[in-house]
PDB file of C-alpha atoms in Angstrom:
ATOM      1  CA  UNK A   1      25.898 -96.477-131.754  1.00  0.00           C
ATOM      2  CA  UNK A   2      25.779-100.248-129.779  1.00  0.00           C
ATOM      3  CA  UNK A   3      24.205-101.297-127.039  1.00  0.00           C
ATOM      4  CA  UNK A   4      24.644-104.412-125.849  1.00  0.00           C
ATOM      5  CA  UNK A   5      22.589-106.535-123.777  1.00  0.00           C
ATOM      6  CA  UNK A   6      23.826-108.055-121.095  1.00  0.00           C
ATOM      7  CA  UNK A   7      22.801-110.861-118.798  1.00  0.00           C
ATOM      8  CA  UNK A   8      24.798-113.374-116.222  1.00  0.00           C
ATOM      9  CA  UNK A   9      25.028-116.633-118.125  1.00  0.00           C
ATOM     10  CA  UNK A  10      24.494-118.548-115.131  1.00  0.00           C
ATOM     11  CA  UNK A  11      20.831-117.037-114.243  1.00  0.00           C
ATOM     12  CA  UNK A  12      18.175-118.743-116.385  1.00  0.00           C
ATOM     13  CA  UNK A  13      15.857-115.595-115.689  1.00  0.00           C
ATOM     14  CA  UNK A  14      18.006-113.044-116.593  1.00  0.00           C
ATOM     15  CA  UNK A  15      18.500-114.686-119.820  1.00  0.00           C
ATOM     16  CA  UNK A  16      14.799-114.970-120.542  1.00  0.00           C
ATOM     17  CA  UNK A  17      14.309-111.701-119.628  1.00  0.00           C
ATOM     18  CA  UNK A  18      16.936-110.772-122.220  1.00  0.00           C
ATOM     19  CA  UNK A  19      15.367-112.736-124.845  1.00  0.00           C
ATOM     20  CA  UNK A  20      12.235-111.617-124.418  1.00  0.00           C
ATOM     21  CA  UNK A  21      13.427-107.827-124.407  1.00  0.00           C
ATOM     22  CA  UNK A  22      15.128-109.057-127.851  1.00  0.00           C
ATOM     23  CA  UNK A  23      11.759-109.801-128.746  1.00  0.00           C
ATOM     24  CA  UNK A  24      10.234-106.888-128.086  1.00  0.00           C
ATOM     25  CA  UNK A  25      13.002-105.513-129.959  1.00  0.00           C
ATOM     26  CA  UNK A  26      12.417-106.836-133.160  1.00  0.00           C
ATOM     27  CA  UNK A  27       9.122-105.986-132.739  1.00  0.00           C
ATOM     28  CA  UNK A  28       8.817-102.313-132.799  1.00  0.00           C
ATOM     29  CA  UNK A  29      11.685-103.036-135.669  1.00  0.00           C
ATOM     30  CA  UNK A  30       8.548-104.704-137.948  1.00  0.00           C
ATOM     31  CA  UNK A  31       5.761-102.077-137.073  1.00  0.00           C
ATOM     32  CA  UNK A  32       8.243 -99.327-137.987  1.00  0.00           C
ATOM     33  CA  UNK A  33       8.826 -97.833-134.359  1.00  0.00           C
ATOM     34  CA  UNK A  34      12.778 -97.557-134.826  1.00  0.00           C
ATOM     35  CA  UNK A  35      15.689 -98.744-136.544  1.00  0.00           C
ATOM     36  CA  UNK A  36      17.768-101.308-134.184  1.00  0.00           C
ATOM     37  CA  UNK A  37      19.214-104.220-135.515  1.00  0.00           C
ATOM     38  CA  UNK A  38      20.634-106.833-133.259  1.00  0.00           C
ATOM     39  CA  UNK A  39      23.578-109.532-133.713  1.00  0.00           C
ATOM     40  CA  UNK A  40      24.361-112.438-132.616  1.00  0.00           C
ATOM     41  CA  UNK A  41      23.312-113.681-129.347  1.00  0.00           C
ATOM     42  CA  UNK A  42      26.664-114.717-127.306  1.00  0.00           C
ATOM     43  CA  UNK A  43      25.844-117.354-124.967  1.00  0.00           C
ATOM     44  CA  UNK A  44      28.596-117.116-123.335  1.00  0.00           C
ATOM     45  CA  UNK A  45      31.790-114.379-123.115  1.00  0.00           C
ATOM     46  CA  UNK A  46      33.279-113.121-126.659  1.00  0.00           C
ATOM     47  CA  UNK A  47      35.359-110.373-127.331  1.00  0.00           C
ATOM     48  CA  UNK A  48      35.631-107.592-124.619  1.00  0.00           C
ATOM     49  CA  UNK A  49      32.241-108.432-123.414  1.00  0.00           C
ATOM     50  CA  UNK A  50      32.026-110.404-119.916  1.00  0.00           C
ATOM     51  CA  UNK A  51      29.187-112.632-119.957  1.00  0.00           C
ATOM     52  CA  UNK A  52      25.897-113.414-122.406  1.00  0.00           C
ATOM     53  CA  UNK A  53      24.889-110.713-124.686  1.00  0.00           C
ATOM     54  CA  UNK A  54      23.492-109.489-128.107  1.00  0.00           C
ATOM     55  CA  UNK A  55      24.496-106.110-129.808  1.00  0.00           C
ATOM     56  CA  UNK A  56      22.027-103.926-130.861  1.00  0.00           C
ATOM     57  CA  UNK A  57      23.270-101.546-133.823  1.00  0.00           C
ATOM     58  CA  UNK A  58      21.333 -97.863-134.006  1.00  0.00           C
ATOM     59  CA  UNK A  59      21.900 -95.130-136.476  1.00  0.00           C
ATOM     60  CA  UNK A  60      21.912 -91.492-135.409  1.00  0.00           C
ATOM     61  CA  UNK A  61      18.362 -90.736-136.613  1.00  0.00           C
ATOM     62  CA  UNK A  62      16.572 -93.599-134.697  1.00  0.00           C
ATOM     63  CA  UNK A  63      19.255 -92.905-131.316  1.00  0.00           C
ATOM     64  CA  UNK A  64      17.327 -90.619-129.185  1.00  0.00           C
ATOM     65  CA  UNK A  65      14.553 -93.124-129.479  1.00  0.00           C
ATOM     66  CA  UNK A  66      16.272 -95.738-128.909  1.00  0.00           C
ATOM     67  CA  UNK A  67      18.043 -94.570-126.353  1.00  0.00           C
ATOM     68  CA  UNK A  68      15.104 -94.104-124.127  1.00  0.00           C
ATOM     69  CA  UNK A  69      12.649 -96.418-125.248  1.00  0.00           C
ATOM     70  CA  UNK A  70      15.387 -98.930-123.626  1.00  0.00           C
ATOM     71  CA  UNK A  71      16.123 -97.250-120.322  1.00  0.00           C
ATOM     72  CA  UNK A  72      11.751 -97.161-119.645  1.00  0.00           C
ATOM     73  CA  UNK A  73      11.881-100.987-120.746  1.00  0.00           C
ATOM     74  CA  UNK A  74      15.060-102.522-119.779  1.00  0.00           C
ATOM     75  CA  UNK A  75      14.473-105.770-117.345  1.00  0.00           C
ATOM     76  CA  UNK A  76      16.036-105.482-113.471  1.00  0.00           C
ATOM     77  CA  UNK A  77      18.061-108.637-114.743  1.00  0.00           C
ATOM     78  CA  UNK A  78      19.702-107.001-117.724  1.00  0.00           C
ATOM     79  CA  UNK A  79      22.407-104.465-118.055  1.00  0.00           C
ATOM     80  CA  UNK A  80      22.725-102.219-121.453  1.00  0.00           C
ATOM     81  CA  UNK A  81      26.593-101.194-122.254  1.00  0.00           C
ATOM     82  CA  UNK A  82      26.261 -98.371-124.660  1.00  0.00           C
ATOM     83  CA  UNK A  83      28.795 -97.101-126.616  1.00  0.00           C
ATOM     84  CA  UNK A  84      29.637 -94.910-129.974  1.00  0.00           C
ATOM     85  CA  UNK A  85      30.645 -96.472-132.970  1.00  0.00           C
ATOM     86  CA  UNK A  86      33.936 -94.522-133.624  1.00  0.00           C
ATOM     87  CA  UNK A  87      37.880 -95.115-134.699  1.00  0.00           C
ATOM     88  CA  UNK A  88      38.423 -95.436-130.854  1.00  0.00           C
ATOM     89  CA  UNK A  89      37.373 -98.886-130.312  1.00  0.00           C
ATOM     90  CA  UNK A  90      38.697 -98.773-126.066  1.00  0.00           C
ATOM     91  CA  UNK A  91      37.215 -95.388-125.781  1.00  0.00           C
ATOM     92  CA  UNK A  92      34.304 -96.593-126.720  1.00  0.00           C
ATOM     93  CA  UNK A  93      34.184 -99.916-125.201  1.00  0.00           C
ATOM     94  CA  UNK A  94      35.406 -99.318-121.332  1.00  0.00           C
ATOM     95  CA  UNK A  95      35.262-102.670-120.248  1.00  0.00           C
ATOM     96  CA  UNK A  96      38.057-104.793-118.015  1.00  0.00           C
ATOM     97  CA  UNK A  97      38.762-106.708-120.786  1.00  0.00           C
ATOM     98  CA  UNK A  98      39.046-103.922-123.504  1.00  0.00           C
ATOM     99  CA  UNK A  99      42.668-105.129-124.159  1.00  0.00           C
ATOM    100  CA  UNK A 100      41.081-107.471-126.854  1.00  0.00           C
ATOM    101  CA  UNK A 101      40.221-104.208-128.990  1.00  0.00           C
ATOM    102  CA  UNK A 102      42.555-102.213-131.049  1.00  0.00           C
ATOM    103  CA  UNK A 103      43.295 -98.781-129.839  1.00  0.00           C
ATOM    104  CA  UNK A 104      42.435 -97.473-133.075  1.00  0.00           C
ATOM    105  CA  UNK A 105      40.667 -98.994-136.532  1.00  0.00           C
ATOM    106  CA  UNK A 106      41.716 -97.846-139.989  1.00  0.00           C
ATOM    107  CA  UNK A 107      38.355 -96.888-140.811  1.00  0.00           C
ATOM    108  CA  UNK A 108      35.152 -95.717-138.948  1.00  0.00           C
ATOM    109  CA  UNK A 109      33.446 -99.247-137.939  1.00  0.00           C
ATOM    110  CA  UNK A 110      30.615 -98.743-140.910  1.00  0.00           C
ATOM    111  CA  UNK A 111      27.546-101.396-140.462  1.00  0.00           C
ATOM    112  CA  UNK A 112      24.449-102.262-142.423  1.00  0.00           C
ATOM    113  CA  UNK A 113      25.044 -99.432-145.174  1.00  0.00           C
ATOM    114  CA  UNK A 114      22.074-101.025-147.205  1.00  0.00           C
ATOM    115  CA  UNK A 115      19.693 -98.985-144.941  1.00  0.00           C
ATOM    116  CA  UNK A 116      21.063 -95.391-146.139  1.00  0.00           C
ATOM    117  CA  UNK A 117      21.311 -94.351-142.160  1.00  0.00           C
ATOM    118  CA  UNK A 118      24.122 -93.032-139.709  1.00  0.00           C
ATOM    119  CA  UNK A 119      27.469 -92.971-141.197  1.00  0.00           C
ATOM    120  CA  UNK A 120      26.114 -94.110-144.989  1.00  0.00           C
ATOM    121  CA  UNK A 121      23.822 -91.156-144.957  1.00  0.00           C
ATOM    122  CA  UNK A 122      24.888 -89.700-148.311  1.00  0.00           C
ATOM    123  CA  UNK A 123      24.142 -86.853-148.034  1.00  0.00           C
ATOM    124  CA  UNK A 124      23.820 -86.949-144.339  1.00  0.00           C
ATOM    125  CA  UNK A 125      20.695 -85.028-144.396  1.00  0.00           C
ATOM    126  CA  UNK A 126      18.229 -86.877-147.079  1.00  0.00           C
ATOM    127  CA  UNK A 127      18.567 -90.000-144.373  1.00  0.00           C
ATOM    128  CA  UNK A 128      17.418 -87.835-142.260  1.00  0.00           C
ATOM    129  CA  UNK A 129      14.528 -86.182-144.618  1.00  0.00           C
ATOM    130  CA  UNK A 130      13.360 -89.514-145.788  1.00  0.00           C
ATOM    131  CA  UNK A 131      12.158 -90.647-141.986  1.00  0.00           C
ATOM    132  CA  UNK A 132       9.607 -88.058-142.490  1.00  0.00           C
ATOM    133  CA  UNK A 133       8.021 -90.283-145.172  1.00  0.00           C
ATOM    134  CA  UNK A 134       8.257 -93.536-143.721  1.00  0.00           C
ATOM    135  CA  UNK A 135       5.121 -95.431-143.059  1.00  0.00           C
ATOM    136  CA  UNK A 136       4.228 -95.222-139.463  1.00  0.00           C
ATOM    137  CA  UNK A 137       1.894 -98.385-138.510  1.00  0.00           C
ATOM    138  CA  UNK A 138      -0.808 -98.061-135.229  1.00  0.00           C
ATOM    139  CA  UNK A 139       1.622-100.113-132.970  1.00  0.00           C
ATOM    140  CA  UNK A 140       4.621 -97.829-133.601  1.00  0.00           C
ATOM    141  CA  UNK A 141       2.281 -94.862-132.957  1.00  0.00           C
ATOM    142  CA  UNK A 142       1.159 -96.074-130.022  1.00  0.00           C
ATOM    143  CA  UNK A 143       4.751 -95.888-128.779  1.00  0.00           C
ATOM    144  CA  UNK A 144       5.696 -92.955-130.246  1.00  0.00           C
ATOM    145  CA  UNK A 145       2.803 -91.730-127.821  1.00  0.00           C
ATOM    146  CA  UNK A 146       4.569 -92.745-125.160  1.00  0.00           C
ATOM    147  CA  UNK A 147       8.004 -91.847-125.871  1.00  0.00           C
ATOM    148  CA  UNK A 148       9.876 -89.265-123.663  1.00  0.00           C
ATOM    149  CA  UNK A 149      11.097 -86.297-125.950  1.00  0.00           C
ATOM    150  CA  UNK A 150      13.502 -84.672-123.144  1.00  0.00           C
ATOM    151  CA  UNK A 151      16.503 -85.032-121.529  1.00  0.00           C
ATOM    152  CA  UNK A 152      19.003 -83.787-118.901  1.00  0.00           C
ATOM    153  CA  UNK A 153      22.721 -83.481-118.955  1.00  0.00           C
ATOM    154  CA  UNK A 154      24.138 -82.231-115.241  1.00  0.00           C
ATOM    155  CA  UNK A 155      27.846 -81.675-115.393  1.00  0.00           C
ATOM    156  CA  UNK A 156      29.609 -82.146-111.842  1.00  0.00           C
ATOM    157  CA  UNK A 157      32.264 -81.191-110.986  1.00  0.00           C
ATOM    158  CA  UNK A 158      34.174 -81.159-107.361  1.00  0.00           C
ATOM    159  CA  UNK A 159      33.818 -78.221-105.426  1.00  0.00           C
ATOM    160  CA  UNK A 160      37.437 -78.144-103.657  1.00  0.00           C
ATOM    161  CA  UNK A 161      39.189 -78.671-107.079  1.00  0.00           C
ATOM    162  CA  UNK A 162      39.537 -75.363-108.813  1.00  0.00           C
ATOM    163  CA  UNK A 163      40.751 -77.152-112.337  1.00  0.00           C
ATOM    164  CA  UNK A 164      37.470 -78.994-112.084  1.00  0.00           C
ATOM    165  CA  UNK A 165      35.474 -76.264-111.981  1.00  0.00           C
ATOM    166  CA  UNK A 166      37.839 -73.922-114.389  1.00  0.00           C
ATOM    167  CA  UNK A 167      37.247 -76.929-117.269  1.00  0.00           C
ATOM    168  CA  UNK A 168      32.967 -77.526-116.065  1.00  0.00           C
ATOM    169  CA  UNK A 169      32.891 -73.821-117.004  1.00  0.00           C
ATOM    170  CA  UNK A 170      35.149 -73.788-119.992  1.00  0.00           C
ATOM    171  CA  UNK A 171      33.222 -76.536-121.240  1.00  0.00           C
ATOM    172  CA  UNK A 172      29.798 -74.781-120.470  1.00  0.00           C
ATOM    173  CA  UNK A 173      31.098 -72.104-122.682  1.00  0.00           C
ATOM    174  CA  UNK A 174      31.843 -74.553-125.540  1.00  0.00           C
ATOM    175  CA  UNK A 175      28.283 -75.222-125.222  1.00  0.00           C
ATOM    176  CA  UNK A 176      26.808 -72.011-125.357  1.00  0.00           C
ATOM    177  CA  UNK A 177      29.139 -71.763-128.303  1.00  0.00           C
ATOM    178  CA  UNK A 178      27.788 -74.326-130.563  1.00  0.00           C
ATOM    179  CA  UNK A 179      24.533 -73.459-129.422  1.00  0.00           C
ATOM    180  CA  UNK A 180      24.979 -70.388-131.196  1.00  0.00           C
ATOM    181  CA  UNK A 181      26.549 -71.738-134.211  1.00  0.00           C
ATOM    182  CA  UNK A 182      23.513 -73.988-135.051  1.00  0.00           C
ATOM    183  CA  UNK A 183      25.433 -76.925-134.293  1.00  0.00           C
ATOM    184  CA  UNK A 184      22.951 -78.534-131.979  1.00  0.00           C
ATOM    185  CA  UNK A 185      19.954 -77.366-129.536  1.00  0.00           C
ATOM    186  CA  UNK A 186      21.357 -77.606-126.185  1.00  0.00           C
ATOM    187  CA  UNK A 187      20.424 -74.936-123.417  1.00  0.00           C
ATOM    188  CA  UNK A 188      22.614 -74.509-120.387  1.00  0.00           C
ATOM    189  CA  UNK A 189      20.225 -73.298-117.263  1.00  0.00           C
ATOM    190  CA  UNK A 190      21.673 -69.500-116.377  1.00  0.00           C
ATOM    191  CA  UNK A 191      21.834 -70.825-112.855  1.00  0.00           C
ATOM    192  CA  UNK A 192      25.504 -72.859-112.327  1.00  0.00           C
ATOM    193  CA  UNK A 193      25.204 -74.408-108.892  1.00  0.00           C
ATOM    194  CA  UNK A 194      28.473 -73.656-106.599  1.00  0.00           C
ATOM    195  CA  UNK A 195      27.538 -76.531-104.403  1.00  0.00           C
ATOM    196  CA  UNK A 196      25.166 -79.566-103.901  1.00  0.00           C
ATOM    197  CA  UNK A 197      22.031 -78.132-104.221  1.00  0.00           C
ATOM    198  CA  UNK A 198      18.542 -80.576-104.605  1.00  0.00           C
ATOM    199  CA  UNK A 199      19.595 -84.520-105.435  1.00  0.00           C
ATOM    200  CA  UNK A 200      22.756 -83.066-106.883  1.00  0.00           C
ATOM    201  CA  UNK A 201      26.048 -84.146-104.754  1.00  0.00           C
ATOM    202  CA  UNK A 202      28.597 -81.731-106.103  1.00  0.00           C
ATOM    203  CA  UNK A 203      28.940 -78.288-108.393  1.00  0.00           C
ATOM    204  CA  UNK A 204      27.312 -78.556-111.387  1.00  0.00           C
ATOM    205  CA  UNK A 205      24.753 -77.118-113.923  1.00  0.00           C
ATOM    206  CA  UNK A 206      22.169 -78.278-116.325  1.00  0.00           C
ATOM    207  CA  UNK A 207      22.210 -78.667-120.183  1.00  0.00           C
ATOM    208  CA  UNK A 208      18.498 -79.115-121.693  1.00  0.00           C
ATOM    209  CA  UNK A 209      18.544 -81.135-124.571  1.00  0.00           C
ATOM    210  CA  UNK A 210      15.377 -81.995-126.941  1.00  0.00           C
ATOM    211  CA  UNK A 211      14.807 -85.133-128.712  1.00  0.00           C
ATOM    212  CA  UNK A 212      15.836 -84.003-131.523  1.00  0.00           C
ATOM    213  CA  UNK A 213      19.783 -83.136-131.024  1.00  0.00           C
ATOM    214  CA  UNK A 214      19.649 -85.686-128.360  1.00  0.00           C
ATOM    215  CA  UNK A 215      22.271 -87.632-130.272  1.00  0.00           C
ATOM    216  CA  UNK A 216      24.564 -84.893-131.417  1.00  0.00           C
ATOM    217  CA  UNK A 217      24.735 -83.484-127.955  1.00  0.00           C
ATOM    218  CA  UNK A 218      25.441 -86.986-126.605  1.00  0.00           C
ATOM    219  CA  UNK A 219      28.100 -87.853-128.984  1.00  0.00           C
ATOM    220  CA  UNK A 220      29.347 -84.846-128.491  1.00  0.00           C
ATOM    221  CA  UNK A 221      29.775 -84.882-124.744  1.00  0.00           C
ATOM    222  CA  UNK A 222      31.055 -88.536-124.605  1.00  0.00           C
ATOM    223  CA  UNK A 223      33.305 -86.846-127.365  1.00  0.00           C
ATOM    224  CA  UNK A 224      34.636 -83.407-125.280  1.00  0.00           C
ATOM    225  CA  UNK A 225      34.121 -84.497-121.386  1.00  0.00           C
ATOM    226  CA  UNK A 226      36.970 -82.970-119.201  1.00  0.00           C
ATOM    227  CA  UNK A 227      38.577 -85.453-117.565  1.00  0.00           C
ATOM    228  CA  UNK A 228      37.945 -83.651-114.385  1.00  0.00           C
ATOM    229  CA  UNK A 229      34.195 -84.049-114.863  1.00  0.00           C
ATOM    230  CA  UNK A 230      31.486 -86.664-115.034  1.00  0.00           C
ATOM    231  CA  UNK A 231      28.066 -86.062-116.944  1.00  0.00           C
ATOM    232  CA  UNK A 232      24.866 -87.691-115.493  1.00  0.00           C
ATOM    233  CA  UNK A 233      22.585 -88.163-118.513  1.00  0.00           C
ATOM    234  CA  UNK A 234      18.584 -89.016-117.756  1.00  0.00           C
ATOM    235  CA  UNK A 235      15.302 -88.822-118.960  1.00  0.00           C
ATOM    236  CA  UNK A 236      12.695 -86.510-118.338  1.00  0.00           C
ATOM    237  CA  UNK A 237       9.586 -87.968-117.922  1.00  0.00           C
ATOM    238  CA  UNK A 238       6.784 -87.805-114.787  1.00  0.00           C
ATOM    239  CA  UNK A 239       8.708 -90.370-112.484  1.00  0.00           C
ATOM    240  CA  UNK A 240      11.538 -88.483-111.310  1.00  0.00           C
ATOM    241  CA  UNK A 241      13.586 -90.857-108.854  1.00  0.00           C
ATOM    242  CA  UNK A 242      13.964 -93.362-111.859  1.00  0.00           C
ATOM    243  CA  UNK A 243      14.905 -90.881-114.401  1.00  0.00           C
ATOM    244  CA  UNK A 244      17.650 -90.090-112.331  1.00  0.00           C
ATOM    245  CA  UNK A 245      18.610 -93.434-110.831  1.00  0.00           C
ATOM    246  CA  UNK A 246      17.758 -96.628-112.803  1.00  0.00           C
ATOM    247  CA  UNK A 247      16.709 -95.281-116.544  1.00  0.00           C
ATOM    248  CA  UNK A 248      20.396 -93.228-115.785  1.00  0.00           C
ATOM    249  CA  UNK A 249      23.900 -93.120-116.866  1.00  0.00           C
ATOM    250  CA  UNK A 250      27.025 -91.210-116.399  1.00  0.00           C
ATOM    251  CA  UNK A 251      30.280 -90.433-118.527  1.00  0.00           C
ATOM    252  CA  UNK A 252      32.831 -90.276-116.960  1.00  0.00           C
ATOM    253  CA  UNK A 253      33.127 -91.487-112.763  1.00  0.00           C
ATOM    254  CA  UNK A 254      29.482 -91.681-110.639  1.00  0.00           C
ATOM    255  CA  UNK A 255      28.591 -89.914-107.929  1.00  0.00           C
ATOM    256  CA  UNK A 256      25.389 -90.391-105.326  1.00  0.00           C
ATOM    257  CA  UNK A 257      22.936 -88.466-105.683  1.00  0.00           C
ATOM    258  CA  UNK A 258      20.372 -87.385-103.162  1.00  0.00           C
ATOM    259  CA  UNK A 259      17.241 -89.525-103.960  1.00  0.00           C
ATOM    260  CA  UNK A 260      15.107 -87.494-101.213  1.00  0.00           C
ATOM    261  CA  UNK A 261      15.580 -84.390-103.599  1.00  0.00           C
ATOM    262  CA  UNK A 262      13.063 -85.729-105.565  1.00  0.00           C
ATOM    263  CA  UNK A 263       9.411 -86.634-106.436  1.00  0.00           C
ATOM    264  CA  UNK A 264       8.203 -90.170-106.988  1.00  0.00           C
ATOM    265  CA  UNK A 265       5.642 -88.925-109.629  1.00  0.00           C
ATOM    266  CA  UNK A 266       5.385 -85.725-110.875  1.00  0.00           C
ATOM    267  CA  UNK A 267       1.449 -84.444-112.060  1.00  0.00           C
ATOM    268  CA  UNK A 268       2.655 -83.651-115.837  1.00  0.00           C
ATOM    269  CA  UNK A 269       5.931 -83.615-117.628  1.00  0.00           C
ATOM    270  CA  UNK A 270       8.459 -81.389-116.944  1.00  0.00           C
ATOM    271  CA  UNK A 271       8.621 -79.883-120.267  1.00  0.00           C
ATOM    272  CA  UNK A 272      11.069 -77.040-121.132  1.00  0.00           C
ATOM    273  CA  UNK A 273      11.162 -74.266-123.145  1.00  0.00           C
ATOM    274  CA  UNK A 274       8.238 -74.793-124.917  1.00  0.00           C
ATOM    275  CA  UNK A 275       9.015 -71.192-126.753  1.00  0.00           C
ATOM    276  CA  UNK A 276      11.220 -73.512-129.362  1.00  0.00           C
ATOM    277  CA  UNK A 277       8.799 -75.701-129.887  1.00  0.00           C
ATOM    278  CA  UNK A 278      10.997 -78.922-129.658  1.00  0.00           C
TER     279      UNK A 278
END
């Protein structure tokens, strides 16, 4: 997976900020925390990307904390593009000025395969069993302390559009599907909402997710979507209205949600399923 950082080349603050989240960054790199390595820093627009920015590469065994270690820290000035690293280079990248990028590369768009991780995991899984024997230093446990460990996926859908709901449901079934196959842990709720119901604007229904599928599941969704329907992705941690509106993201079109819905702070986290022990 990238992310890249964003900031407006023009605001001396935002870039700061940027830099000093780049900081940070390399930081919990040293002390063992995660594996994200970062590019370049573009000063100024390169390549599809629109203003300053640095790229921040992350194998599938470091995403899920990755992935929300940066939506609890990211600065108000900065914006984070994420996207998978696959053959699709303008799927991936849906910018205004993704004509730059091919449509499709020969080859998968491998990086850093010195480090044994994401796609030059051979086999996949000893990349995977060799994190379990890495050296975790008091800083990175500190933040692995801190570290949210689940997620939400709502699939919407709109109500008045029968196809919509016909492929939400089709899809939900996919789900179930793998779930059953072993292919990732990701539990539907039994309850599929027919309308808006609680911050959510449309029909929809919620897909559980531990930390640890958290990137299957994602790759897979950004991978299968309907056209017809839009996934809001967010942390689950104690503060609620941020989980679902800044530390947020959504494949596929936004919609509003209901901010009112919702608790500033909740007294614990809203942990799931604890029966699986994930």
């Amino acid at each position: 997976f990238h992310f890249h950082v964003y900031w407006h080349t023009s605001d001396p603050a935002a870039r700061a900020a940027a830099l000093a989240f780049h900081t940070e960054i390399l930081r919990l790199n040293d002390v063992g925390f995660f594996v994200a390595v970062i590019f370049r820093i573009n000063e100024r627009p390169v390549g599809p990307h629109p203003m300053g920015s640095y790229e921040v590469w992350s194998p599938k065994e470091y995403f899920a904390r990755t992935f929300q270690w940066m939506a609890v820290n990211r600065p108000d000035e900065v914006s984070i593009l994420l996207h998978p690293l696959s053959r699709q280079e303008r799927l991936g990248e849906s910018l205004h000025s993704a004509s730059v990028l091919p449509e499709f590369t020969e080859d998968v768009p491998l990086q850093y395969p010195e480090l044994g991780l994401g796609y030059s995991a051979t086999p996949a899984s000893s990349a995977t069993a060799a994190l379990k024997n890495v050296s975790i230093s008091p800083a990175a446990s500190n933040e692995i302390s801190k570290e949210v460990k689940e997620f939400h996926f709502h699939i919407y859908w709109h109500t008045s559009d029968t196809s919509a709901r016909a492929a939400a449901l089709n899809f939900r079934n996919e789900v179930l599907r793998l779930n059953r196959e072993g292919f990732f842990v990701a539990v539907p709720l039994e309850r599929v909402n027919e309308a808006p119901l609680g911050p959510h604007p449309m029909g929809s229904y919620e897909v559980w997710c531990p930390t640890e599928y958290f990137a299957r599941t994602y790759q897979w969704m950004i991978a299968n979507r309907p056209p017809l329907v839009s996934i809001l992705v967010h942390l689950l941690s104690k503060e609620e209205v941020i989980d679902h509106t800044t530390r947020a993201i959504f494949l596929g079109p936004s919609a509003p949600l209901f901010i009112g819905a919702l608790r500033p702070v909740l007294d614990e986290y809203p942990a799931q399923y604890p029966e699986l022990r994930l």
